[in-house]
XYZ file of C-alpha atoms in Angstrom:
604
model
C -0.010 0.047 -0.040
C 2.796 2.489 0.800
C 4.726 1.582 -2.276
C 1.555 2.146 -4.342
C 0.908 5.571 -2.897
C 4.472 6.472 -3.179
C 4.337 5.573 -6.831
C 1.339 7.770 -7.262
C 3.254 10.662 -5.452
C 6.315 10.182 -7.699
C 3.918 10.555 -10.723
C 2.440 13.722 -9.702
C 5.686 15.187 -8.638
C 7.212 14.522 -12.046
C 10.022 12.164 -10.799
C 11.866 9.824 -12.965
C 9.685 7.145 -14.501
C 11.986 4.405 -13.542
C 11.573 5.190 -9.787
C 7.739 5.281 -10.229
C 7.965 1.787 -12.093
C 10.139 0.428 -9.422
C 7.633 1.261 -6.642
C 4.779 -0.004 -8.666
C 6.467 -3.374 -9.373
C 7.385 -3.647 -5.835
C 3.677 -3.131 -4.645
C 2.466 -5.541 -7.344
C 4.922 -8.088 -6.320
C 4.439 -7.665 -2.541
C 0.581 -8.349 -2.667
C -0.179 -9.682 -6.055
C 1.753 -12.875 -6.553
C -0.886 -15.187 -5.125
C -3.348 -13.357 -7.536
C -1.163 -13.946 -10.508
C -0.669 -17.614 -9.556
C -4.349 -18.266 -9.175
C -5.000 -16.370 -12.492
C -2.332 -18.496 -14.280
C -3.835 -21.555 -13.211
C -7.442 -20.515 -14.179
C -6.168 -19.469 -17.650
C -4.487 -22.676 -18.067
C -7.597 -24.437 -17.370
C -9.558 -22.112 -19.654
C -11.444 -20.686 -16.858
C -11.782 -16.872 -16.858
C -12.307 -16.190 -13.072
C -11.737 -13.002 -11.006
C -8.140 -13.758 -10.476
C -7.597 -14.225 -14.162
C -9.372 -10.933 -15.126
C -7.417 -8.969 -12.507
C -4.031 -10.364 -13.599
C -4.708 -9.457 -17.184
C -6.005 -5.903 -16.132
C -2.837 -5.313 -14.095
C -0.333 -6.750 -16.636
C -1.983 -4.606 -19.253
C -1.834 -1.454 -17.065
C 1.827 -2.090 -16.480
C 2.438 -2.701 -20.257
C 0.814 0.663 -21.055
C 3.239 2.363 -18.556
C 0.208 2.995 -15.998
C 2.551 2.317 -13.161
C 0.564 3.943 -10.191
C -2.815 2.644 -11.331
C -1.606 -0.854 -11.880
C -0.096 -0.843 -8.376
C -3.125 0.641 -6.705
C -5.414 -1.746 -8.577
C -3.532 -4.796 -7.252
C -3.325 -3.362 -3.655
C -7.090 -2.503 -3.484
C -8.128 -5.810 -4.939
C -5.962 -7.657 -2.201
C -7.536 -5.601 0.529
C -11.130 -6.338 -0.944
C -10.214 -10.046 -0.940
C -9.164 -9.869 2.717
C -12.291 -8.127 3.929
C -14.533 -10.534 2.095
C -12.675 -13.559 3.682
C -12.942 -11.954 7.020
C -16.622 -11.239 6.599
C -17.397 -14.697 5.617
C -15.393 -16.014 8.543
C -17.256 -13.825 10.805
C -20.630 -15.262 9.833
C -19.135 -18.956 9.983
C -17.364 -18.373 13.382
C -20.529 -17.120 14.902
C -21.834 -20.695 15.026
C -18.268 -22.094 15.667
C -18.017 -19.953 18.682
C -20.841 -22.120 20.342
C -18.169 -24.811 20.795
C -16.495 -22.569 23.378
C -19.650 -22.613 25.474
C -18.847 -26.193 26.578
C -16.585 -26.334 29.728
C -13.373 -28.550 29.152
C -13.929 -30.211 32.674
C -16.843 -31.695 34.846
C -17.127 -32.670 38.474
C -17.711 -36.339 38.111
C -18.733 -38.843 40.949
C -16.229 -41.588 41.554
C -16.960 -45.265 42.448
C -16.143 -44.606 46.111
C -18.678 -41.700 46.274
C -16.066 -38.844 46.167
C -16.121 -36.218 43.491
C -13.171 -35.400 41.055
C -12.599 -32.730 38.332
C -12.507 -34.741 34.982
C -12.003 -33.958 31.341
C -15.405 -33.653 29.625
C -14.266 -35.803 26.587
C -13.215 -38.651 28.892
C -16.581 -38.760 30.848
C -18.440 -41.916 30.272
C -22.183 -42.594 29.720
C -24.297 -42.878 32.856
C -21.597 -41.026 35.070
C -23.239 -38.731 37.613
C -21.894 -34.968 37.413
C -22.401 -32.226 39.935
C -23.065 -28.764 38.729
C -22.580 -25.669 41.088
C -24.591 -22.453 40.842
C -23.461 -20.256 37.808
C -21.551 -23.106 36.201
C -21.889 -24.125 32.606
C -22.996 -27.676 31.882
C -20.279 -29.801 30.231
C -22.439 -32.784 28.703
C -26.130 -33.734 28.066
C -27.911 -35.549 30.795
C -30.879 -36.069 33.085
C -31.358 -34.370 36.461
C -31.266 -37.008 39.345
C -31.031 -34.593 42.264
C -31.680 -31.058 42.971
C -33.807 -28.275 41.476
C -32.606 -24.971 39.637
C -33.411 -22.759 36.562
C -31.151 -23.034 33.505
C -30.418 -20.570 30.845
C -30.885 -22.762 27.705
C -30.564 -19.759 25.173
C -27.464 -21.291 23.183
C -29.492 -24.558 22.531
C -33.064 -23.695 22.360
C -33.326 -19.929 21.970
C -35.473 -19.485 24.898
C -35.071 -15.879 26.441
C -36.005 -17.096 30.043
C -34.309 -19.478 32.351
C -36.237 -22.899 32.445
C -36.973 -24.583 35.667
C -35.382 -28.206 36.013
C -35.944 -30.925 38.585
C -35.522 -34.700 38.730
C -36.002 -36.481 35.407
C -35.721 -33.155 33.271
C -33.062 -33.007 30.576
C -30.144 -30.598 30.595
C -27.830 -29.698 27.656
C -24.118 -29.212 27.331
C -23.370 -25.430 26.803
C -26.189 -24.058 28.994
C -25.706 -22.088 32.145
C -26.918 -23.135 35.645
C -28.814 -20.603 37.711
C -28.530 -20.376 41.481
C -29.400 -24.029 42.462
C -27.030 -26.749 42.600
C -27.780 -30.227 41.165
C -26.588 -33.449 39.948
C -27.340 -35.202 36.608
C -26.777 -38.377 34.798
C -24.760 -38.285 31.401
C -26.772 -39.374 28.600
C -24.510 -38.378 25.601
C -20.668 -38.485 25.140
C -18.845 -35.144 24.569
C -18.870 -35.711 20.801
C -22.581 -36.569 20.562
C -24.172 -33.704 22.738
C -26.936 -31.824 21.386
C -24.600 -28.731 20.997
C -21.974 -30.583 19.077
C -24.641 -32.094 16.668
C -26.090 -28.585 16.097
C -22.639 -27.450 15.090
C -21.836 -30.393 12.894
C -25.269 -29.883 11.102
C -24.795 -26.309 10.419
C -21.194 -26.692 9.259
C -22.652 -29.296 6.635
C -25.322 -26.924 5.849
C -22.867 -24.103 5.159
C -21.166 -26.264 2.730
C -24.241 -27.064 0.555
C -25.240 -24.293 -1.959
C -28.507 -22.726 -1.993
C -30.426 -22.265 -5.284
C -29.666 -18.670 -5.482
C -26.008 -19.231 -4.937
C -25.906 -21.918 -7.494
C -27.655 -19.549 -9.975
C -25.065 -16.815 -9.248
C -22.195 -19.276 -9.805
C -23.582 -20.356 -13.056
C -24.342 -16.638 -13.940
C -20.723 -15.749 -13.276
C -19.426 -18.656 -15.532
C -21.147 -17.219 -18.439
C -21.039 -13.591 -17.525
C -17.196 -13.434 -17.128
C -16.220 -14.785 -20.608
C -18.813 -12.514 -22.274
C -17.293 -9.420 -20.568
C -13.871 -10.494 -21.520
C -15.049 -10.794 -25.156
C -16.644 -7.452 -25.145
C -13.410 -5.882 -23.556
C -11.325 -7.581 -26.434
C -13.678 -6.118 -28.900
C -13.358 -2.396 -27.166
C -9.700 -2.769 -27.379
C -9.324 -3.933 -30.856
C -12.230 -2.700 -33.072
C -12.017 0.984 -32.768
C -8.427 1.207 -33.609
C -8.753 -1.317 -36.447
C -11.900 0.338 -37.870
C -11.727 4.033 -37.012
C -8.086 4.464 -36.697
C -8.308 5.413 -32.937
C -5.391 5.323 -30.502
C -4.444 1.814 -29.445
C -3.306 3.011 -26.055
C -6.682 4.778 -25.160
C -8.844 1.841 -26.207
C -6.704 -0.724 -24.550
C -6.816 1.318 -21.335
C -10.682 1.555 -21.604
C -10.767 -2.198 -22.084
C -8.828 -2.831 -19.030
C -11.012 -0.556 -16.955
C -13.938 -2.480 -18.173
C -12.276 -5.708 -17.049
C -11.672 -4.486 -13.515
C -15.339 -3.122 -13.411
C -16.704 -6.433 -14.714
C -15.102 -8.562 -11.969
C -18.034 -10.311 -10.398
C -16.505 -10.142 -6.904
C -19.492 -8.513 -5.256
C -21.984 -10.750 -6.934
C -20.175 -14.135 -6.086
C -19.363 -13.180 -2.346
C -23.011 -11.882 -1.807
C -24.848 -15.182 -1.604
C -22.665 -17.241 0.621
C -22.341 -14.424 3.145
C -26.156 -13.866 3.270
C -26.809 -17.465 3.293
C -24.425 -18.430 6.022
C -25.614 -15.366 8.105
C -29.247 -16.503 7.791
C -28.206 -20.175 8.924
C -26.402 -18.760 11.914
C -29.107 -16.271 12.948
C -31.610 -19.291 12.832
C -29.189 -21.394 15.063
C -29.098 -18.591 17.478
C -32.924 -18.686 17.751
C -32.908 -22.571 18.465
C -33.802 -23.186 14.734
C -31.406 -25.861 13.280
C -31.480 -25.587 9.472
C -29.795 -28.422 7.599
C -29.062 -26.327 4.343
C -29.495 -23.169 2.597
C -31.963 -24.813 0.154
C -34.437 -25.128 3.066
C -33.707 -21.400 4.187
C -34.675 -20.248 0.721
C -37.767 -22.664 0.253
C -39.255 -21.508 3.606
C -40.520 -18.338 2.046
C -42.773 -20.412 -0.343
C -44.393 -22.509 2.515
C -48.295 -22.838 1.507
C -49.353 -25.684 3.845
C -48.072 -26.973 7.197
C -49.060 -30.410 8.276
C -48.690 -31.203 11.951
C -48.729 -34.024 14.184
C -50.859 -33.603 17.428
C -49.289 -35.358 20.441
C -45.979 -33.762 21.473
C -46.287 -31.219 18.641
C -49.518 -29.107 19.232
C -50.021 -30.770 22.706
C -47.803 -31.368 25.745
C -47.693 -35.177 24.985
C -48.511 -35.859 28.615
C -52.258 -36.544 29.391
C -53.584 -34.663 32.480
C -57.002 -35.193 34.254
C -59.333 -32.396 33.203
C -62.779 -33.443 34.653
C -63.975 -35.636 37.662
C -67.656 -36.331 38.077
C -68.770 -38.243 41.085
C -72.206 -39.704 41.372
C -74.613 -39.816 44.535
C -73.503 -43.588 45.188
C -70.414 -42.264 47.047
C -68.978 -38.986 48.701
C -66.835 -36.838 46.529
C -63.608 -37.290 48.412
C -64.341 -40.967 48.693
C -64.931 -41.413 44.974
C -61.650 -39.570 44.240
C -59.686 -41.711 46.623
C -60.937 -44.948 45.288
C -60.031 -43.806 41.652
C -56.475 -42.563 42.626
C -55.873 -45.690 44.591
C -56.634 -48.143 41.719
C -54.921 -45.820 39.126
C -51.767 -45.669 41.174
C -51.414 -49.417 40.593
C -51.301 -49.153 36.816
C -48.715 -48.029 34.265
C -51.168 -46.936 31.732
C -50.889 -43.190 30.743
C -54.375 -42.404 31.345
C -54.399 -43.996 34.773
C -51.122 -42.191 35.585
C -52.786 -38.979 34.791
C -55.559 -39.635 37.328
C -53.105 -41.033 39.765
C -51.165 -37.716 39.460
C -54.071 -35.568 40.285
C -53.900 -36.615 43.847
C -52.898 -33.663 45.939
C -54.544 -33.942 49.437
C -56.320 -37.067 48.524
C -56.142 -40.254 50.703
C -54.790 -43.389 49.033
C -56.124 -46.901 49.976
C -54.251 -50.161 49.894
C -55.558 -52.305 46.908
C -55.741 -56.095 47.127
C -56.169 -58.592 44.522
C -55.109 -55.853 41.954
C -55.834 -57.161 38.422
C -54.958 -55.251 34.899
C -57.491 -55.984 32.286
C -55.670 -55.233 28.906
C -57.795 -53.179 26.626
C -60.399 -52.385 29.355
C -58.913 -51.070 32.671
C -58.130 -52.346 36.145
C -59.756 -54.107 39.075
C -58.963 -54.361 42.788
C -60.424 -54.732 46.233
C -60.487 -51.997 48.714
C -61.663 -52.328 52.301
C -63.269 -55.576 51.234
C -65.328 -54.155 48.402
C -64.524 -54.747 44.603
C -63.983 -51.784 42.452
C -63.130 -51.391 38.715
C -61.571 -48.306 36.741
C -61.618 -48.427 32.984
C -63.406 -47.822 29.765
C -67.164 -48.148 28.876
C -66.772 -51.872 27.807
C -65.343 -52.846 31.390
C -68.148 -50.796 32.992
C -70.869 -52.667 31.038
C -69.375 -55.954 31.685
C -70.012 -55.231 35.479
C -73.123 -52.824 35.786
C -75.860 -51.022 33.862
C -74.906 -47.640 32.532
C -77.805 -45.154 32.898
C -78.573 -42.778 30.038
C -77.409 -39.742 32.026
C -74.012 -41.352 32.453
C -73.718 -42.371 28.684
C -74.716 -38.679 27.740
C -72.008 -37.162 30.066
C -69.590 -39.799 28.652
C -70.334 -38.800 25.057
C -70.123 -35.059 25.822
C -66.709 -35.493 27.345
C -65.463 -37.759 24.366
C -66.869 -35.240 21.928
C -64.451 -32.566 23.407
C -61.453 -34.754 22.638
C -61.200 -36.336 26.050
C -60.524 -39.996 27.001
C -62.945 -41.114 29.684
C -62.540 -43.802 32.418
C -65.383 -44.915 34.675
C -65.134 -45.906 38.258
C -67.666 -48.703 39.348
C -68.401 -50.782 42.179
C -70.371 -54.196 41.709
C -73.690 -52.400 41.491
C -73.427 -48.982 39.764
C -71.099 -46.413 38.083
C -69.650 -44.095 40.928
C -67.759 -41.617 38.805
C -66.353 -40.381 35.523
C -62.861 -39.197 35.201
C -61.727 -37.502 31.903
C -58.160 -37.280 30.784
C -56.819 -35.048 27.904
C -53.522 -34.106 26.169
C -53.693 -30.363 26.861
C -52.684 -27.936 24.144
C -49.601 -25.907 24.363
C -50.271 -22.103 24.620
C -47.516 -21.589 22.168
C -49.184 -23.793 19.535
C -52.271 -21.241 19.392
C -49.871 -18.319 18.906
C -47.900 -20.173 16.375
C -50.994 -21.239 14.169
C -52.187 -17.507 14.395
C -48.963 -16.257 13.257
C -48.705 -18.787 10.318
C -52.222 -17.797 9.031
C -51.024 -14.121 9.274
C -48.139 -15.091 6.879
C -50.497 -16.974 4.617
C -49.774 -20.337 5.425
C -52.715 -22.867 5.906
C -52.472 -25.631 8.444
C -53.442 -29.299 8.601
C -53.471 -31.708 11.536
C -52.705 -35.258 11.083
C -52.946 -37.478 14.180
C -53.469 -41.108 15.095
C -56.191 -40.198 17.461
C -59.815 -40.478 16.680
C -61.805 -37.960 14.546
C -63.585 -36.598 17.636
C -60.200 -35.841 19.296
C -58.750 -34.402 16.131
C -61.621 -32.042 15.568
C -61.628 -30.890 19.149
C -57.916 -30.061 19.270
C -58.073 -28.413 15.753
C -60.837 -26.243 17.096
C -58.925 -25.145 20.206
C -55.927 -24.336 18.204
C -57.510 -22.894 15.193
C -56.310 -25.339 12.474
C -57.689 -25.111 8.906
C -58.146 -28.977 8.385
C -57.954 -32.071 10.751
C -57.681 -35.690 9.919
C -57.922 -38.430 12.597
C -57.049 -42.372 12.604
C -53.949 -41.489 10.646
C -51.369 -44.327 10.198
C -47.714 -43.501 9.173
C -48.689 -44.312 5.508
C -51.851 -42.238 5.673
C -49.789 -39.185 6.837
C -47.349 -39.781 4.000
C -50.175 -40.014 1.321
C -51.766 -36.763 2.826
C -48.497 -34.827 2.635
C -47.911 -36.138 -1.036
C -51.302 -34.706 -1.964
C -50.725 -31.340 -0.481
C -47.193 -31.070 -2.072
C -48.907 -31.013 -5.391
C -50.830 -27.776 -4.265
C -47.616 -25.903 -3.348
C -44.508 -26.112 -0.956
C -45.716 -28.144 2.080
C -44.056 -28.543 5.253
C -44.588 -31.413 8.034
C -43.938 -30.955 11.755
C -43.490 -34.283 13.812
C -41.584 -35.790 16.715
C -42.083 -39.593 16.544
C -40.870 -42.505 14.330
C -44.358 -42.787 12.830
C -43.823 -39.111 11.450
C -40.570 -39.974 9.589
C -42.054 -41.008 6.247
C -44.111 -37.859 6.036
C -41.172 -35.691 7.372
C -39.011 -37.104 4.568
C -41.549 -36.600 1.897
C -42.605 -33.117 2.732
C -40.623 -30.158 0.981
C -39.644 -28.998 4.478
C -39.593 -31.485 7.295
C -39.676 -29.787 10.894
C -38.557 -32.008 13.924
C -39.382 -31.241 17.477
C -35.738 -31.334 18.621
C -36.008 -31.470 22.532
C -38.924 -34.100 22.623
C -38.460 -35.677 19.108
C -37.050 -39.134 18.409
C -33.567 -39.317 16.880
C -35.038 -40.722 13.618
C -37.549 -37.716 13.399
C -34.684 -35.414 13.960
C -32.209 -37.029 11.361
C -35.110 -37.243 8.823
C -36.216 -33.708 9.011
C -34.609 -30.525 7.295
C -35.280 -28.236 10.298
C -35.011 -28.982 14.042
C -36.913 -26.853 16.485
C -34.598 -27.182 19.666
C -37.149 -26.335 22.264
C -40.343 -27.834 20.740
C -41.930 -24.250 20.375
C -44.022 -24.141 17.224
C -43.686 -20.290 17.235
C -40.233 -21.170 15.754
C -41.710 -21.981 12.335
C -43.370 -18.592 11.747
C -40.083 -17.095 12.757
C -38.173 -19.472 10.234
C -40.801 -18.397 7.461
C -39.987 -14.600 8.309
C -36.250 -15.163 8.348
C -36.562 -17.079 5.155
C -38.265 -14.124 3.475
C -35.714 -11.581 4.919
C -32.977 -13.740 3.659
C -34.361 -13.727 0.200
C -35.101 -10.087 0.140
C -31.459 -9.439 1.104
C -30.291 -11.872 -1.673
C -32.182 -9.928 -4.250
C -30.975 -6.607 -2.946
C -27.383 -7.891 -3.157
C -27.688 -9.127 -6.659
C -29.239 -5.861 -7.951
C -26.674 -3.620 -6.017
C -23.767 -5.815 -7.415
C -25.175 -5.733 -10.985
C -26.456 -2.154 -10.688
C -23.077 -0.578 -9.580
C -21.110 -2.423 -12.223
C -23.716 -1.091 -15.009
C -23.414 2.474 -13.953
C -19.437 2.460 -13.976
C -19.414 0.564 -17.312
C -21.572 3.102 -18.803
C -19.213 5.860 -17.615
C -16.205 3.957 -19.070
C -17.981 3.677 -22.454
C -18.655 7.427 -22.230
C -14.899 8.053 -21.767
C -15.180 9.197 -17.942
C -14.101 5.889 -16.227
C -10.565 5.264 -14.901
C -9.060 2.342 -13.296
C -9.153 3.938 -9.948
C -12.856 4.406 -10.300
C -13.245 0.733 -11.347
C -11.415 -0.676 -8.459
C -13.471 1.569 -6.024
C -16.621 0.375 -7.710
C -15.672 -3.247 -7.199
C -14.387 -2.959 -3.601
C -17.528 -0.672 -2.828
C -19.857 -3.047 -4.240
C -18.284 -5.980 -2.345
C -18.319 -4.148 1.048
C -22.081 -3.048 0.425
C -23.245 -6.730 -0.146
C -21.158 -8.022 2.642
C -22.485 -5.569 5.166
C -26.000 -6.023 3.789
C -25.698 -9.745 4.250
C -24.448 -9.531 7.726
C -27.412 -7.763 8.861
C -29.160 -11.099 9.387
C -26.794 -11.564 12.393
C -28.278 -8.729 14.369
C -30.523 -9.455 17.181
């Protein structure tokens, strides 16, 4: 840079030309040898890339005796290349820096019960790790002792700390709050959720998005065409009209510098990588630029019910006790019987037992497909479905009506009976996540229609769809039915599928964009999907659609800016007002503008 500026000063001061030339050649040699090397390799392979164009332009300027301009062109081009490389690194490193979130050591319980500081990478599965208040968690695991609140923002994008107790999952790289706790390791250091996120995003960055592929193809055609035009500009006016060779060769060289597609080629990878990184920071793991771009076209979104729209854990919603028994007594009988069963519905009834007395159950009997039966205080009671009740007692019309009403509302009902009559009804339902309602509302405002596909019965499907605001619901769906439904809707436009189970995997794979619930979802669903929502919050999907649209808008802006700036300076050159200095500034300026515009996606 200093040599190039000195060469320019010598020129203006009227110093000897050999001194000017020596400084210019020193500047070109100091920063341009790698450009010449790459340019020569490109020309030898018949490829007119950026380095080849720049090598030809600088060599031509030196041959014409334009010493200061040749030097400054090479210096500015090298600076522009450095800025572009640093900018792309910044976008890539934003996700790579997540790796630094994981501590190198963990406090691990030894066989004799003592605790020892151990390297995280050497901690084995099922080891028990202690975490102090304020510490970062080194490995994925499940809490076995203690309660705390954990900042999970690096993994799930949640802004508020999440309460954790026994049985709850914890993730490597997250920050413990004020409570100490112990957890059992469920994933080795190289297989934690955080490590998988980084690996998947790195792979995604390597895959080119449609716009990036288009730009690369465009540059392959555009560069030779511009080179041919430059040759014509250099040769035809002197040959046909007897114009000055030096003047027109200089104009052709200026055109070559202006035409370098640096800004155009750099604009797409910076924007796509920034978009992928911005999504990962929000807890949205996108497995390729193609899905980031496709998200803006989403027309239909199919959703599984259990664990996706709902919490996936049934809870007791209603308890009706009839006159044959006291209110508290009826609840105690139901909770006592349910406590002996491992069925999810019974467990939901058993869990709703705050302040309720539990009885000892004798001769307990599980009746597959019907319910349970047992003896309490010398009396036989049963707790199960309508089929079991009808085997024992007669069900009055009032009870049947109440049963139908609850089932129509999407609830599963079990009946408490003695040997003579129905004593009570207990309704259990998988409750809807509040975030699901907001997500569906936001999707509708973005013009995306919604479809629910569930294995539950049609009554439950319609009830949940009504609560959430889903456009269309289909019940009794087997995995192959979900697949067929998604195939039907993909014919109408870009269709996404959201699921969390193995039974959703075929539909996830067939959809244009598959979304997996990353926290609760099975490994099969997460591996099959194109996008993983790391905290199972459906509001991440409208956020993904908005990010996709913003990314596409910035891509279009960058392409228009890159080509527009080139066109303006090309017109100035043809009009005789363009210089090589202006050409370089146009190239560098356009590159900096598109890079800065692409990096806007990284702003919070």
